[in-house]
JSON list of C-alpha atoms and ligand atoms in Angstrom, two decimals:
[
{"chain": "A", "resi": 1, "resn": "MET", "atom": "CA", "xyz": [-57.70, -10.90, 69.29]},
{"chain": "A", "resi": 2, "resn": "LYS", "atom": "CA", "xyz": [-60.64, -9.16, 67.62]},
{"chain": "A", "resi": 3, "resn": "SER", "atom": "CA", "xyz": [-61.31, -6.95, 70.61]},
{"chain": "A", "resi": 4, "resn": "TYR", "atom": "CA", "xyz": [-57.92, -5.20, 70.24]},
{"chain": "A", "resi": 5, "resn": "PRO", "atom": "CA", "xyz": [-57.87, -1.72, 68.72]},
{"chain": "A", "resi": 6, "resn": "GLU", "atom": "CA", "xyz": [-56.80, -1.73, 65.07]},
{"chain": "A", "resi": 7, "resn": "SER", "atom": "CA", "xyz": [-53.45, -0.01, 65.88]},
{"chain": "A", "resi": 8, "resn": "MET", "atom": "CA", "xyz": [-52.54, -2.73, 68.37]},
{"chain": "A", "resi": 9, "resn": "LEU", "atom": "CA", "xyz": [-53.48, -5.45, 65.89]},
{"chain": "A", "resi": 10, "resn": "ASN", "atom": "CA", "xyz": [-51.35, -3.74, 63.27]},
{"chain": "A", "resi": 11, "resn": "LEU", "atom": "CA", "xyz": [-48.34, -3.58, 65.59]},
{"chain": "A", "resi": 12, "resn": "MET", "atom": "CA", "xyz": [-48.79, -7.26, 66.49]},
{"chain": "A", "resi": 13, "resn": "ARG", "atom": "CA", "xyz": [-48.92, -8.17, 62.81]},
{"chain": "A", "resi": 14, "resn": "GLU", "atom": "CA", "xyz": [-45.68, -6.29, 62.10]},
{"chain": "A", "resi": 15, "resn": "LEU", "atom": "CA", "xyz": [-43.87, -7.72, 65.14]},
{"chain": "A", "resi": 16, "resn": "GLY", "atom": "CA", "xyz": [-45.17, -11.19, 64.31]},
{"chain": "A", "resi": 17, "resn": "ARG", "atom": "CA", "xyz": [-43.36, -11.05, 60.95]},
{"chain": "A", "resi": 18, "resn": "MET", "atom": "CA", "xyz": [-39.99, -10.94, 62.71]},
{"chain": "A", "resi": 19, "resn": "PRO", "atom": "CA", "xyz": [-37.94, -14.15, 62.84]},
{"chain": "A", "resi": 20, "resn": "GLY", "atom": "CA", "xyz": [-38.61, -16.22, 65.92]},
{"chain": "A", "resi": 21, "resn": "VAL", "atom": "CA", "xyz": [-41.56, -14.09, 67.03]},
{"chain": "A", "resi": 22, "resn": "GLY", "atom": "CA", "xyz": [-44.78, -16.09, 67.21]},
{"chain": "A", "resi": 23, "resn": "GLN", "atom": "CA", "xyz": [-48.27, -14.73, 67.79]},
{"chain": "A", "resi": 24, "resn": "LYS", "atom": "CA", "xyz": [-47.99, -14.91, 71.58]},
{"chain": "A", "resi": 25, "resn": "SER", "atom": "CA", "xyz": [-44.65, -13.09, 71.65]},
{"chain": "A", "resi": 26, "resn": "ALA", "atom": "CA", "xyz": [-45.95, -10.46, 69.22]},
{"chain": "A", "resi": 27, "resn": "GLU", "atom": "CA", "xyz": [-48.86, -9.82, 71.55]},
{"chain": "A", "resi": 28, "resn": "ARG", "atom": "CA", "xyz": [-46.54, -9.52, 74.54]},
{"chain": "A", "resi": 29, "resn": "LEU", "atom": "CA", "xyz": [-44.18, -7.16, 72.68]},
{"chain": "A", "resi": 30, "resn": "ALA", "atom": "CA", "xyz": [-47.06, -4.98, 71.50]},
{"chain": "A", "resi": 31, "resn": "HIS", "atom": "CA", "xyz": [-48.15, -4.55, 75.12]},
{"chain": "A", "resi": 32, "resn": "TYR", "atom": "CA", "xyz": [-44.57, -3.72, 76.03]},
{"chain": "A", "resi": 33, "resn": "VAL", "atom": "CA", "xyz": [-44.47, -0.99, 73.37]},
{"chain": "A", "resi": 34, "resn": "LEU", "atom": "CA", "xyz": [-47.86, 0.34, 74.46]},
{"chain": "A", "resi": 35, "resn": "ALA", "atom": "CA", "xyz": [-46.66, 0.57, 78.05]},
{"chain": "A", "resi": 36, "resn": "LEU", "atom": "CA", "xyz": [-43.44, 2.41, 77.11]},
{"chain": "A", "resi": 37, "resn": "PRO", "atom": "CA", "xyz": [-43.15, 6.09, 78.03]},
{"chain": "A", "resi": 38, "resn": "HIS", "atom": "CA", "xyz": [-43.79, 8.21, 74.92]},
{"chain": "A", "resi": 39, "resn": "ASP", "atom": "CA", "xyz": [-40.12, 9.22, 74.48]},
{"chain": "A", "resi": 40, "resn": "ASP", "atom": "CA", "xyz": [-38.86, 5.64, 74.74]},
{"chain": "A", "resi": 41, "resn": "ALA", "atom": "CA", "xyz": [-41.36, 4.46, 72.16]},
{"chain": "A", "resi": 42, "resn": "MET", "atom": "CA", "xyz": [-40.34, 7.29, 69.79]},
{"chain": "A", "resi": 43, "resn": "GLN", "atom": "CA", "xyz": [-36.69, 6.35, 70.32]},
{"chain": "A", "resi": 44, "resn": "LEU", "atom": "CA", "xyz": [-37.49, 2.81, 69.17]},
{"chain": "A", "resi": 45, "resn": "ALA", "atom": "CA", "xyz": [-39.35, 4.12, 66.12]},
{"chain": "A", "resi": 46, "resn": "THR", "atom": "CA", "xyz": [-36.45, 6.48, 65.28]},
{"chain": "A", "resi": 47, "resn": "ALA", "atom": "CA", "xyz": [-33.90, 3.68, 65.67]},
{"chain": "A", "resi": 48, "resn": "ILE", "atom": "CA", "xyz": [-35.81, 1.63, 63.08]},
{"chain": "A", "resi": 49, "resn": "GLN", "atom": "CA", "xyz": [-36.07, 4.64, 60.79]},
{"chain": "A", "resi": 50, "resn": "ASN", "atom": "CA", "xyz": [-32.34, 5.45, 61.08]},
{"chain": "A", "resi": 51, "resn": "VAL", "atom": "CA", "xyz": [-31.25, 1.91, 60.34]},
{"chain": "A", "resi": 52, "resn": "LYS", "atom": "CA", "xyz": [-33.26, 1.98, 57.12]},
{"chain": "A", "resi": 53, "resn": "GLN", "atom": "CA", "xyz": [-32.10, 5.47, 56.17]},
{"chain": "A", "resi": 54, "resn": "ASN", "atom": "CA", "xyz": [-28.42, 5.31, 57.08]},
{"chain": "A", "resi": 55, "resn": "VAL", "atom": "CA", "xyz": [-27.28, 1.73, 56.72]},
{"chain": "A", "resi": 56, "resn": "SER", "atom": "CA", "xyz": [-26.49, 0.41, 53.28]},
{"chain": "A", "resi": 57, "resn": "HIS", "atom": "CA", "xyz": [-24.23, -2.15, 51.63]},
{"chain": "A", "resi": 58, "resn": "CYS", "atom": "CA", "xyz": [-20.57, -1.47, 50.88]},
{"chain": "A", "resi": 59, "resn": "SER", "atom": "CA", "xyz": [-20.06, -1.55, 47.12]},
{"chain": "A", "resi": 60, "resn": "ILE", "atom": "CA", "xyz": [-16.77, -3.43, 47.59]},
{"chain": "A", "resi": 61, "resn": "CYS", "atom": "CA", "xyz": [-17.32, -6.07, 50.28]},
{"chain": "A", "resi": 62, "resn": "CYS", "atom": "CA", "xyz": [-21.16, -5.96, 50.53]},
{"chain": "A", "resi": 63, "resn": "ASN", "atom": "CA", "xyz": [-20.96, -5.53, 54.31]},
{"chain": "A", "resi": 64, "resn": "ILE", "atom": "CA", "xyz": [-23.40, -3.19, 56.00]},
{"chain": "A", "resi": 65, "resn": "GLY", "atom": "CA", "xyz": [-22.18, 0.26, 56.98]},
{"chain": "A", "resi": 66, "resn": "GLU", "atom": "CA", "xyz": [-22.98, 3.93, 57.14]},
{"chain": "A", "resi": 67, "resn": "THR", "atom": "CA", "xyz": [-20.36, 4.88, 54.54]},
{"chain": "A", "resi": 68, "resn": "ASP", "atom": "CA", "xyz": [-19.49, 3.48, 51.13]},
{"chain": "A", "resi": 69, "resn": "PRO", "atom": "CA", "xyz": [-16.85, 2.04, 51.01]},
{"chain": "A", "resi": 70, "resn": "CYS", "atom": "CA", "xyz": [-17.29, 0.75, 54.55]},
{"chain": "A", "resi": 71, "resn": "HIS", "atom": "CA", "xyz": [-14.73, 1.63, 57.27]},
{"chain": "A", "resi": 72, "resn": "ILE", "atom": "CA", "xyz": [-12.92, -1.70, 56.79]},
{"chain": "A", "resi": 73, "resn": "CYS", "atom": "CA", "xyz": [-12.52, -1.31, 53.00]},
{"chain": "A", "resi": 74, "resn": "LYS", "atom": "CA", "xyz": [-11.35, 2.28, 53.55]},
{"chain": "A", "resi": 75, "resn": "ASP", "atom": "CA", "xyz": [-8.69, 1.28, 56.08]},
{"chain": "A", "resi": 76, "resn": "HIS", "atom": "CA", "xyz": [-5.28, 1.43, 54.37]},
{"chain": "A", "resi": 77, "resn": "ARG", "atom": "CA", "xyz": [-3.55, -0.29, 57.28]},
{"chain": "A", "resi": 78, "resn": "ARG", "atom": "CA", "xyz": [-5.36, -3.51, 56.45]},
{"chain": "A", "resi": 79, "resn": "ASP", "atom": "CA", "xyz": [-4.10, -6.10, 53.98]},
{"chain": "A", "resi": 80, "resn": "HIS", "atom": "CA", "xyz": [-6.37, -5.70, 50.95]},
{"chain": "A", "resi": 81, "resn": "LYS", "atom": "CA", "xyz": [-4.82, -8.69, 49.20]},
{"chain": "A", "resi": 82, "resn": "LYS", "atom": "CA", "xyz": [-6.31, -11.04, 51.78]},
{"chain": "A", "resi": 83, "resn": "VAL", "atom": "CA", "xyz": [-10.10, -11.46, 51.76]},
{"chain": "A", "resi": 84, "resn": "CYS", "atom": "CA", "xyz": [-12.10, -13.44, 54.33]},
{"chain": "A", "resi": 85, "resn": "VAL", "atom": "CA", "xyz": [-15.44, -14.67, 52.98]},
{"chain": "A", "resi": 86, "resn": "VAL", "atom": "CA", "xyz": [-18.30, -14.91, 55.48]},
{"chain": "A", "resi": 87, "resn": "GLU", "atom": "CA", "xyz": [-21.97, -15.72, 55.13]},
{"chain": "A", "resi": 88, "resn": "GLN", "atom": "CA", "xyz": [-23.41, -12.86, 57.19]},
{"chain": "A", "resi": 89, "resn": "PRO", "atom": "CA", "xyz": [-22.33, -9.51, 58.69]},
{"chain": "A", "resi": 90, "resn": "LYS", "atom": "CA", "xyz": [-22.63, -11.04, 62.16]},
{"chain": "A", "resi": 91, "resn": "ASP", "atom": "CA", "xyz": [-19.86, -13.50, 61.23]},
{"chain": "A", "resi": 92, "resn": "LEU", "atom": "CA", "xyz": [-17.66, -10.57, 60.19]},
{"chain": "A", "resi": 93, "resn": "PHE", "atom": "CA", "xyz": [-18.35, -8.81, 63.49]},
{"chain": "A", "resi": 94, "resn": "THR", "atom": "CA", "xyz": [-17.42, -11.98, 65.39]},
{"chain": "A", "resi": 95, "resn": "ILE", "atom": "CA", "xyz": [-14.05, -12.20, 63.61]},
{"chain": "A", "resi": 96, "resn": "GLU", "atom": "CA", "xyz": [-13.46, -8.46, 64.05]},
{"chain": "A", "resi": 97, "resn": "LYS", "atom": "CA", "xyz": [-14.21, -8.74, 67.75]},
{"chain": "A", "resi": 98, "resn": "ALA", "atom": "CA", "xyz": [-11.53, -11.41, 68.06]},
{"chain": "A", "resi": 99, "resn": "GLY", "atom": "CA", "xyz": [-9.25, -8.55, 67.00]},
{"chain": "A", "resi": 100, "resn": "PHE", "atom": "CA", "xyz": [-6.30, -10.02, 65.11]},
{"chain": "A", "resi": 101, "resn": "TYR", "atom": "CA", "xyz": [-7.43, -10.50, 61.49]},
{"chain": "A", "resi": 102, "resn": "GLU", "atom": "CA", "xyz": [-5.68, -7.86, 59.40]},
{"chain": "A", "resi": 103, "resn": "GLY", "atom": "CA", "xyz": [-7.21, -8.55, 55.97]},
{"chain": "A", "resi": 104, "resn": "VAL", "atom": "CA", "xyz": [-10.52, -7.41, 54.51]},
{"chain": "A", "resi": 105, "resn": "TYR", "atom": "CA", "xyz": [-13.82, -9.25, 54.00]},
{"chain": "A", "resi": 106, "resn": "HIS", "atom": "CA", "xyz": [-16.49, -10.27, 51.57]},
{"chain": "A", "resi": 107, "resn": "VAL", "atom": "CA", "xyz": [-20.04, -10.87, 52.83]},
{"chain": "A", "resi": 108, "resn": "LEU", "atom": "CA", "xyz": [-22.11, -13.34, 50.82]},
{"chain": "A", "resi": 109, "resn": "PHE", "atom": "CA", "xyz": [-25.45, -12.79, 52.57]},
{"chain": "A", "resi": 110, "resn": "GLY", "atom": "CA", "xyz": [-26.31, -16.45, 52.58]},
{"chain": "A", "resi": 111, "resn": "HIS", "atom": "CA", "xyz": [-25.04, -19.76, 51.33]},
{"chain": "A", "resi": 112, "resn": "ILE", "atom": "CA", "xyz": [-25.80, -22.00, 48.39]},
{"chain": "A", "resi": 113, "resn": "ASP", "atom": "CA", "xyz": [-28.72, -24.26, 49.30]},
{"chain": "A", "resi": 114, "resn": "PRO", "atom": "CA", "xyz": [-30.21, -26.16, 46.36]},
{"chain": "A", "resi": 115, "resn": "LEU", "atom": "CA", "xyz": [-32.92, -27.63, 48.61]},
{"chain": "A", "resi": 116, "resn": "ASP", "atom": "CA", "xyz": [-34.08, -24.12, 49.43]},
{"chain": "A", "resi": 117, "resn": "ASN", "atom": "CA", "xyz": [-33.59, -22.86, 45.85]},
{"chain": "A", "resi": 118, "resn": "VAL", "atom": "CA", "xyz": [-30.64, -20.64, 46.76]},
{"chain": "A", "resi": 119, "resn": "GLU", "atom": "CA", "xyz": [-28.34, -20.71, 43.72]},
{"chain": "A", "resi": 120, "resn": "PRO", "atom": "CA", "xyz": [-24.83, -19.19, 43.44]},
{"chain": "A", "resi": 121, "resn": "GLU", "atom": "CA", "xyz": [-26.24, -16.14, 41.63]},
{"chain": "A", "resi": 122, "resn": "ASP", "atom": "CA", "xyz": [-28.54, -15.41, 44.59]},
{"chain": "A", "resi": 123, "resn": "ILE", "atom": "CA", "xyz": [-25.62, -14.57, 46.88]},
{"chain": "A", "resi": 124, "resn": "ASN", "atom": "CA", "xyz": [-22.66, -12.21, 46.35]},
{"chain": "A", "resi": 125, "resn": "ILE", "atom": "CA", "xyz": [-20.30, -14.71, 44.69]},
{"chain": "A", "resi": 126, "resn": "ASP", "atom": "CA", "xyz": [-20.05, -12.93, 41.30]},
{"chain": "A", "resi": 127, "resn": "LYS", "atom": "CA", "xyz": [-18.90, -9.80, 43.09]},
{"chain": "A", "resi": 128, "resn": "LEU", "atom": "CA", "xyz": [-16.22, -11.80, 44.88]},
{"chain": "A", "resi": 129, "resn": "VAL", "atom": "CA", "xyz": [-14.97, -13.29, 41.60]},
{"chain": "A", "resi": 130, "resn": "ASP", "atom": "CA", "xyz": [-14.88, -9.78, 40.06]},
{"chain": "A", "resi": 131, "resn": "ARG", "atom": "CA", "xyz": [-12.87, -8.56, 43.03]},
{"chain": "A", "resi": 132, "resn": "ALA", "atom": "CA", "xyz": [-10.45, -11.45, 42.71]},
{"chain": "A", "resi": 133, "resn": "ARG", "atom": "CA", "xyz": [-10.07, -10.83, 39.00]},
{"chain": "A", "resi": 134, "resn": "ASN", "atom": "CA", "xyz": [-9.61, -7.06, 39.12]},
{"chain": "A", "resi": 135, "resn": "ASN", "atom": "CA", "xyz": [-8.10, -6.17, 42.48]},
{"chain": "A", "resi": 136, "resn": "GLY", "atom": "CA", "xyz": [-5.03, -8.36, 42.75]},
{"chain": "A", "resi": 137, "resn": "ILE", "atom": "CA", "xyz": [-6.32, -10.50, 45.60]},
{"chain": "A", "resi": 138, "resn": "GLN", "atom": "CA", "xyz": [-3.76, -13.11, 46.66]},
{"chain": "A", "resi": 139, "resn": "GLU", "atom": "CA", "xyz": [-5.64, -15.16, 49.21]},
{"chain": "A", "resi": 140, "resn": "VAL", "atom": "CA", "xyz": [-9.31, -15.84, 49.85]},
{"chain": "A", "resi": 141, "resn": "ILE", "atom": "CA", "xyz": [-10.01, -17.33, 53.28]},
{"chain": "A", "resi": 142, "resn": "ILE", "atom": "CA", "xyz": [-13.36, -19.06, 53.30]},
{"chain": "A", "resi": 143, "resn": "ALA", "atom": "CA", "xyz": [-15.16, -18.80, 56.64]},
{"chain": "A", "resi": 144, "resn": "THR", "atom": "CA", "xyz": [-18.55, -20.17, 55.70]},
{"chain": "A", "resi": 145, "resn": "ASN", "atom": "CA", "xyz": [-20.24, -22.21, 58.40]},
{"chain": "A", "resi": 146, "resn": "PRO", "atom": "CA", "xyz": [-18.97, -25.77, 58.90]},
{"chain": "A", "resi": 147, "resn": "ASN", "atom": "CA", "xyz": [-22.13, -27.48, 57.68]},
{"chain": "A", "resi": 148, "resn": "LEU", "atom": "CA", "xyz": [-23.36, -28.92, 54.39]},
{"chain": "A", "resi": 149, "resn": "GLU", "atom": "CA", "xyz": [-24.49, -25.60, 52.86]},
{"chain": "A", "resi": 150, "resn": "GLY", "atom": "CA", "xyz": [-21.32, -23.83, 53.99]},
{"chain": "A", "resi": 151, "resn": "ASP", "atom": "CA", "xyz": [-19.17, -26.56, 52.44]},
{"chain": "A", "resi": 152, "resn": "VAL", "atom": "CA", "xyz": [-21.11, -26.57, 49.15]},
{"chain": "A", "resi": 153, "resn": "THR", "atom": "CA", "xyz": [-20.63, -22.80, 49.01]},
{"chain": "A", "resi": 154, "resn": "ALA", "atom": "CA", "xyz": [-16.90, -23.10, 49.79]},
{"chain": "A", "resi": 155, "resn": "MET", "atom": "CA", "xyz": [-16.43, -25.69, 47.05]},
{"chain": "A", "resi": 156, "resn": "TYR", "atom": "CA", "xyz": [-18.23, -23.56, 44.48]},
{"chain": "A", "resi": 157, "resn": "ILE", "atom": "CA", "xyz": [-16.07, -20.53, 45.37]},
{"chain": "A", "resi": 158, "resn": "LEU", "atom": "CA", "xyz": [-12.93, -22.66, 45.06]},
{"chain": "A", "resi": 159, "resn": "GLU", "atom": "CA", "xyz": [-13.99, -23.74, 41.55]},
{"chain": "A", "resi": 160, "resn": "GLN", "atom": "CA", "xyz": [-14.51, -20.12, 40.55]},
{"chain": "A", "resi": 161, "resn": "LEU", "atom": "CA", "xyz": [-11.28, -18.76, 42.01]},
{"chain": "A", "resi": 162, "resn": "GLU", "atom": "CA", "xyz": [-8.81, -21.53, 41.27]},
{"chain": "A", "resi": 163, "resn": "PRO", "atom": "CA", "xyz": [-8.57, -20.71, 37.53]},
{"chain": "A", "resi": 164, "resn": "LEU", "atom": "CA", "xyz": [-7.71, -17.12, 38.49]},
{"chain": "A", "resi": 165, "resn": "GLY", "atom": "CA", "xyz": [-4.65, -18.29, 40.40]},
{"chain": "A", "resi": 166, "resn": "VAL", "atom": "CA", "xyz": [-5.98, -17.09, 43.75]},
{"chain": "A", "resi": 167, "resn": "LYS", "atom": "CA", "xyz": [-4.93, -19.09, 46.80]},
{"chain": "A", "resi": 168, "resn": "VAL", "atom": "CA", "xyz": [-8.09, -20.37, 48.49]},
{"chain": "A", "resi": 169, "resn": "THR", "atom": "CA", "xyz": [-7.92, -21.45, 52.11]},
{"chain": "A", "resi": 170, "resn": "GLN", "atom": "CA", "xyz": [-10.50, -22.45, 54.68]},
{"chain": "A", "resi": 171, "resn": "LEU", "atom": "CA", "xyz": [-10.66, -21.91, 58.43]},
{"chain": "A", "resi": 172, "resn": "ALA", "atom": "CA", "xyz": [-9.29, -24.81, 60.42]},
{"chain": "A", "resi": 173, "resn": "ARG", "atom": "CA", "xyz": [-12.09, -26.86, 61.88]},
{"chain": "A", "resi": 174, "resn": "GLY", "atom": "CA", "xyz": [-11.38, -26.23, 65.53]},
{"chain": "A", "resi": 175, "resn": "MET", "atom": "CA", "xyz": [-15.08, -25.72, 65.95]},
{"chain": "A", "resi": 176, "resn": "PRO", "atom": "CA", "xyz": [-17.27, -28.78, 66.25]},
{"chain": "A", "resi": 177, "resn": "SER", "atom": "CA", "xyz": [-18.79, -29.52, 62.87]},
{"chain": "A", "resi": 178, "resn": "GLY", "atom": "CA", "xyz": [-22.12, -27.80, 62.41]},
{"chain": "A", "resi": 179, "resn": "SER", "atom": "CA", "xyz": [-21.48, -25.08, 64.97]},
{"chain": "A", "resi": 180, "resn": "TYR", "atom": "CA", "xyz": [-21.84, -21.50, 63.89]},
{"chain": "A", "resi": 181, "resn": "LEU", "atom": "CA", "xyz": [-19.15, -18.90, 63.75]},
{"chain": "A", "resi": 182, "resn": "GLU", "atom": "CA", "xyz": [-21.23, -16.44, 65.74]},
{"chain": "A", "resi": 183, "resn": "TYR", "atom": "CA", "xyz": [-21.11, -18.69, 68.80]},
{"chain": "A", "resi": 184, "resn": "ALA", "atom": "CA", "xyz": [-17.36, -19.30, 68.69]},
{"chain": "A", "resi": 185, "resn": "ASN", "atom": "CA", "xyz": [-15.16, -17.40, 71.13]},
{"chain": "A", "resi": 186, "resn": "SER", "atom": "CA", "xyz": [-12.18, -15.30, 70.11]},
{"chain": "A", "resi": 187, "resn": "ALA", "atom": "CA", "xyz": [-9.54, -17.91, 70.97]},
{"chain": "A", "resi": 188, "resn": "VAL", "atom": "CA", "xyz": [-11.28, -20.53, 68.82]},
{"chain": "A", "resi": 189, "resn": "ILE", "atom": "CA", "xyz": [-11.50, -18.07, 65.93]},
{"chain": "A", "resi": 190, "resn": "ALA", "atom": "CA", "xyz": [-7.83, -17.11, 66.31]},
{"chain": "A", "resi": 191, "resn": "ASP", "atom": "CA", "xyz": [-6.86, -20.81, 66.12]},
{"chain": "A", "resi": 192, "resn": "ALA", "atom": "CA", "xyz": [-9.17, -21.34, 63.14]},
{"chain": "A", "resi": 193, "resn": "ILE", "atom": "CA", "xyz": [-7.59, -18.49, 61.19]},
{"chain": "A", "resi": 194, "resn": "HIS", "atom": "CA", "xyz": [-4.00, -19.28, 62.11]},
{"chain": "A", "resi": 195, "resn": "GLY", "atom": "CA", "xyz": [-4.54, -22.94, 61.29]},
{"chain": "A", "resi": 196, "resn": "ARG", "atom": "CA", "xyz": [-6.26, -22.33, 57.96]},
{"chain": "A", "resi": 197, "resn": "LYS", "atom": "CA", "xyz": [-5.46, -24.76, 55.20]},
{"chain": "A", "resi": 198, "resn": "SER", "atom": "CA", "xyz": [-5.77, -24.90, 51.45]},
{"chain": "A", "resi": 199, "resn": "ILE", "atom": "CA", "xyz": [-9.23, -26.15, 50.75]},
{"chain": "A", "resi": 200, "resn": "GLN", "atom": "CA", "xyz": [-9.51, -29.81, 49.70]},
{"chain": "A", "resi": 201, "resn": "LYS", "atom": "CA", "xyz": [-11.80, -31.10, 47.00]},
{"chain": "A", "resi": 202, "resn": "ASP", "atom": "CA", "xyz": [-13.52, -34.31, 48.01]},
{"chain": "B", "resi": 301, "resn": "ZN", "atom": "ZN1", "xyz": [-16.50, -2.81, 52.55]}
]
């Protein structure tokens, strides 16, 4: 490693900080970047720059977008009284891709995980409760992942929203328990939304 030029080592360090990229992969990727034609490499650098400059969080639903409010919150054809709560933007994109959900969203950016010190105030739950309180939301559809953390998060949201008289439902569990929304196909998601049920306290 030591024999690499400082710039290469630096690039490997930065790449190695990415999720799922170990030292070996970082080394391989750095060589890939080095071997790129100049214009292609600059395109990659510009893409990173643009994402940081242009993409921000929607002040209503917390989703990522290039406008605030995001294009979904701005869309008057959608049902703004129905809010689907997801853990991550990629879950929202999966549901959008399925192409039949007509409500709006709320993106938590995580789930409650006491073992990992993620408390309710660390994710966007307060903002959801504010929305429910002030914007006349009738139904909140919880689409957190069907695993322990997702269920703990769903239960906490139910406790916060129930006193406000908001109907809280949860996606039907067509998906095998523990599977992630992002891997579900459109038909499974359609069934899960159509079959949603009022959430049960256990
Ligand atoms: Zn939005």
